[in-house]
XYZ file of C-alpha atoms in Angstrom:
291
model
C 126.920 -227.642 60.663
C 124.344 -226.493 58.103
C 124.578 -225.470 54.464
C 122.919 -222.803 52.338
C 122.770 -222.152 48.584
C 125.774 -220.367 47.143
C 126.635 -219.197 43.629
C 129.568 -217.412 42.077
C 128.410 -215.358 39.115
C 130.434 -213.671 36.388
C 128.798 -210.325 35.586
C 128.829 -208.071 32.516
C 129.633 -210.979 30.241
C 127.873 -213.976 28.676
C 131.194 -215.873 28.671
C 132.461 -217.570 31.810
C 135.632 -216.135 33.332
C 135.484 -212.987 31.174
C 133.578 -210.599 33.446
C 133.608 -209.547 37.086
C 132.773 -212.277 39.651
C 130.495 -211.837 42.650
C 129.739 -214.409 45.329
C 126.037 -214.708 46.211
C 124.774 -216.316 49.445
C 121.137 -216.975 48.644
C 119.583 -217.650 52.051
C 121.293 -215.485 54.654
C 118.343 -214.795 57.014
C 119.511 -214.915 60.605
C 123.171 -214.481 59.690
C 124.988 -211.784 61.644
C 126.789 -208.914 59.974
C 129.991 -210.182 61.550
C 129.521 -213.588 59.892
C 128.743 -211.932 56.551
C 131.943 -209.904 56.826
C 133.912 -213.039 57.679
C 132.585 -214.837 54.593
C 133.283 -211.778 52.403
C 136.896 -211.776 53.593
C 137.098 -215.526 52.871
C 135.755 -215.314 49.307
C 138.257 -212.450 48.771
C 136.220 -211.113 45.833
C 135.574 -207.421 45.388
C 131.998 -208.046 46.599
C 129.976 -210.816 48.229
C 126.204 -210.466 48.595
C 123.791 -211.904 51.132
C 120.095 -212.281 50.337
C 117.668 -211.769 53.214
C 113.927 -211.259 53.458
C 112.796 -207.777 52.400
C 111.453 -205.417 55.037
C 109.811 -203.180 52.407
C 106.676 -204.769 50.899
C 107.493 -203.215 47.528
C 110.757 -205.184 47.246
C 111.138 -208.645 45.695
C 114.258 -209.295 47.813
C 116.748 -207.583 50.089
C 120.493 -207.751 49.537
C 123.433 -206.767 51.727
C 126.704 -206.126 49.891
C 130.125 -206.619 51.496
C 133.663 -206.076 50.326
C 136.471 -207.825 52.206
C 136.772 -204.643 54.265
C 133.191 -203.490 54.916
C 129.567 -203.131 53.815
C 128.483 -201.042 50.814
C 125.106 -199.320 50.384
C 124.979 -200.193 46.662
C 127.159 -201.583 43.885
C 126.420 -202.339 40.244
C 127.804 -205.748 39.368
C 126.657 -207.336 42.662
C 123.163 -206.028 41.951
C 122.997 -207.698 38.509
C 124.765 -210.842 39.742
C 122.414 -211.280 42.685
C 119.313 -210.839 40.502
C 120.685 -213.363 38.026
C 121.378 -215.917 40.802
C 117.900 -215.518 42.307
C 116.173 -215.785 38.931
C 118.211 -218.866 38.013
C 117.408 -220.483 41.372
C 113.680 -219.820 40.877
C 113.541 -217.819 44.116
C 112.051 -214.718 42.433
C 110.198 -213.852 39.231
C 110.161 -210.616 37.317
C 106.757 -208.921 37.189
C 106.172 -207.554 33.677
C 109.927 -207.628 33.265
C 110.615 -205.647 36.456
C 112.312 -206.547 39.758
C 112.686 -204.336 42.832
C 115.790 -204.769 44.969
C 116.022 -203.480 48.504
C 119.479 -202.501 49.731
C 121.063 -199.953 52.042
C 120.758 -197.304 49.283
C 116.989 -197.853 49.099
C 114.828 -199.498 46.441
C 116.517 -200.201 43.104
C 114.488 -200.987 39.978
C 115.807 -203.677 37.630
C 114.510 -204.391 34.118
C 114.845 -207.940 32.786
C 114.768 -208.505 29.027
C 115.854 -211.203 26.592
C 117.712 -210.685 23.317
C 116.842 -212.529 20.126
C 119.579 -215.093 20.867
C 117.966 -215.786 24.263
C 120.620 -213.956 26.259
C 119.153 -212.332 29.365
C 119.950 -208.680 30.015
C 119.436 -207.134 33.441
C 119.452 -203.353 33.777
C 119.439 -201.436 37.043
C 118.351 -197.876 37.482
C 121.290 -195.867 38.790
C 120.626 -193.993 42.050
C 120.232 -190.284 41.331
C 123.784 -188.984 40.795
C 125.107 -186.002 42.745
C 127.849 -184.297 40.769
C 130.386 -181.798 42.053
C 133.422 -180.153 40.492
C 137.023 -180.752 41.521
C 139.096 -177.697 42.393
C 142.197 -176.734 40.372
C 144.612 -178.365 42.839
C 142.641 -181.627 42.785
C 142.608 -181.667 38.963
C 146.354 -181.000 38.811
C 146.982 -183.868 41.254
C 144.703 -186.161 39.273
C 146.562 -185.355 36.034
C 149.836 -186.190 37.791
C 148.380 -189.465 39.095
C 147.076 -190.530 35.677
C 150.005 -189.105 33.704
C 147.655 -187.535 31.097
C 146.110 -184.157 30.345
C 142.419 -183.795 31.203
C 141.782 -180.767 28.963
C 138.945 -182.459 27.043
C 136.435 -182.010 29.887
C 136.909 -181.083 33.542
C 136.805 -184.195 35.779
C 134.016 -184.408 38.332
C 133.113 -186.274 41.511
C 130.024 -188.365 40.818
C 128.188 -189.744 43.892
C 125.848 -192.672 43.159
C 126.317 -194.289 46.579
C 129.963 -195.060 45.725
C 131.744 -191.724 45.065
C 133.745 -191.955 41.843
C 136.055 -189.328 40.362
C 135.348 -189.478 36.605
C 137.908 -188.342 34.046
C 137.570 -188.255 30.257
C 140.640 -189.161 28.210
C 141.237 -188.277 24.528
C 140.645 -191.827 23.231
C 140.113 -195.490 24.094
C 143.767 -196.082 23.255
C 144.819 -193.511 25.841
C 142.644 -195.340 28.397
C 144.215 -198.699 27.612
C 147.789 -197.357 27.635
C 147.485 -195.353 30.850
C 149.593 -196.441 33.838
C 148.338 -194.579 36.929
C 150.268 -194.104 40.147
C 148.042 -196.147 42.442
C 149.778 -195.252 45.693
C 149.381 -191.562 44.951
C 145.760 -192.189 43.887
C 145.097 -193.976 47.182
C 146.238 -190.940 49.141
C 144.002 -188.621 47.133
C 141.011 -190.937 47.468
C 141.563 -191.327 51.211
C 141.629 -187.532 51.591
C 138.510 -187.029 49.461
C 136.643 -190.151 50.703
C 136.305 -191.376 47.088
C 135.581 -194.943 46.064
C 138.179 -194.455 43.347
C 138.808 -193.074 39.881
C 137.057 -194.039 36.648
C 138.523 -193.048 33.293
C 136.915 -193.406 29.852
C 137.708 -192.636 26.241
C 136.024 -192.845 22.865
C 136.529 -195.816 20.518
C 136.834 -195.499 16.763
C 133.507 -195.405 14.915
C 133.693 -199.035 13.727
C 134.438 -200.519 17.175
C 131.819 -202.804 18.813
C 131.696 -200.570 21.912
C 131.350 -196.797 21.991
C 133.705 -196.213 24.914
C 136.499 -197.979 26.848
C 136.410 -197.722 30.638
C 138.855 -198.511 33.467
C 138.155 -198.187 37.198
C 140.675 -198.021 40.064
C 139.923 -198.255 43.780
C 143.249 -198.678 45.618
C 141.877 -197.021 48.763
C 139.581 -200.053 49.045
C 142.228 -202.640 48.233
C 141.239 -202.945 44.561
C 144.027 -201.860 42.264
C 141.842 -202.154 39.156
C 138.235 -203.361 39.033
C 137.727 -205.753 36.072
C 134.237 -204.453 35.194
C 132.435 -201.876 37.327
C 128.686 -201.155 37.131
C 128.534 -198.086 39.387
C 131.691 -196.728 37.729
C 130.170 -197.056 34.269
C 126.939 -195.540 35.519
C 128.970 -192.618 36.832
C 130.528 -192.233 33.373
C 127.033 -192.097 31.880
C 126.072 -189.423 34.456
C 129.247 -187.485 33.546
C 128.389 -187.644 29.819
C 124.907 -186.320 30.535
C 126.222 -183.641 32.907
C 128.745 -182.379 30.340
C 126.142 -182.315 27.516
C 127.903 -184.993 25.445
C 124.954 -187.203 24.622
C 124.990 -185.740 21.144
C 128.477 -187.167 20.731
C 128.093 -190.546 22.439
C 124.348 -191.156 22.059
C 121.811 -192.071 24.697
C 122.026 -195.885 24.298
C 125.479 -197.354 23.734
C 127.900 -200.103 24.758
C 130.876 -199.733 27.069
C 133.845 -202.138 27.148
C 135.987 -202.760 30.208
C 138.592 -205.253 31.415
C 140.888 -205.750 28.417
C 143.994 -204.792 30.364
C 143.170 -207.517 32.920
C 142.356 -210.177 30.308
C 138.574 -209.735 30.664
C 135.968 -208.846 28.065
C 133.275 -206.958 29.948
C 130.397 -205.362 28.026
C 127.845 -203.005 29.507
C 124.863 -201.201 28.006
C 124.349 -197.605 29.159
C 120.974 -195.929 28.604
C 121.135 -192.204 29.370
C 117.754 -190.628 29.896
C 116.787 -187.159 31.055
C 115.211 -188.482 34.261
C 117.191 -191.696 34.823
C 120.245 -193.708 33.813
C 120.205 -197.468 33.303
C 123.223 -199.779 33.424
C 122.776 -203.246 31.947
C 124.623 -206.438 31.310
C 124.594 -210.210 31.081
C 125.614 -212.687 33.776
C 126.638 -216.345 33.848
C 127.045 -218.724 36.787
C 130.487 -220.270 37.283
C 129.962 -222.015 40.661
C 126.663 -223.451 41.902
C 126.646 -225.320 45.196
C 126.355 -225.190 48.962
C 128.162 -223.100 51.539
C 128.775 -224.826 54.873
C 128.298 -222.539 57.868
């Protein structure tokens, strides 16, 4: 029996047990995909990542991302959590504040900065979103699933690796009070090959965050994701696509997780050429995994 470094990291929070956890296996070279999948099922978290040597010389590290049911090309909170774990372990260093992650979706740029209070922020550059409209029947079904009208802006399918249906609700309160039909959502997502549905709404002007977000992925065994990086990035892409940056701004905070007793905070930077999704991370478990 041998052991390798293992961390469990809470992402999109600076407070332990308030964000979205990811398990990170730091030295997975030589491990088979079958073994990775077995460990991901065992951790039973939404994602478990495995760090292996990069095959692209431009990358600082290579990560494989698994859910309990399969491998993902890219995901947001595992990307930030893995970078945090590697930086904390001293296994990588940012070069002029930049890291390059290799994953199945390609090379992902991460920017590492520190706030005045010393808190480390890690931003990833969202893969270029591909946005397509839903047809009238799909919108009607989505409204029935969510139990709300989507008259404010037509929902879209946003593909950033994970394919999220994004819907805008009238307010943050409407987001928090919504009770979707998850079984019906699962059927629609299975038919459309969606990762799930992300909803967002605007907070009052004096709120700490600009928007409230919730993400649902019942087709992948996740009723509600506590805090979702790719989902929030898809919301930012939706805001840009629907010409609402004048309303929301191009650099703002998103809150997620309140319904589940979490307090996730993300920073969304919406540029013309790129979108960045950022957050903090904190380690909750630091030890060895016996294999």
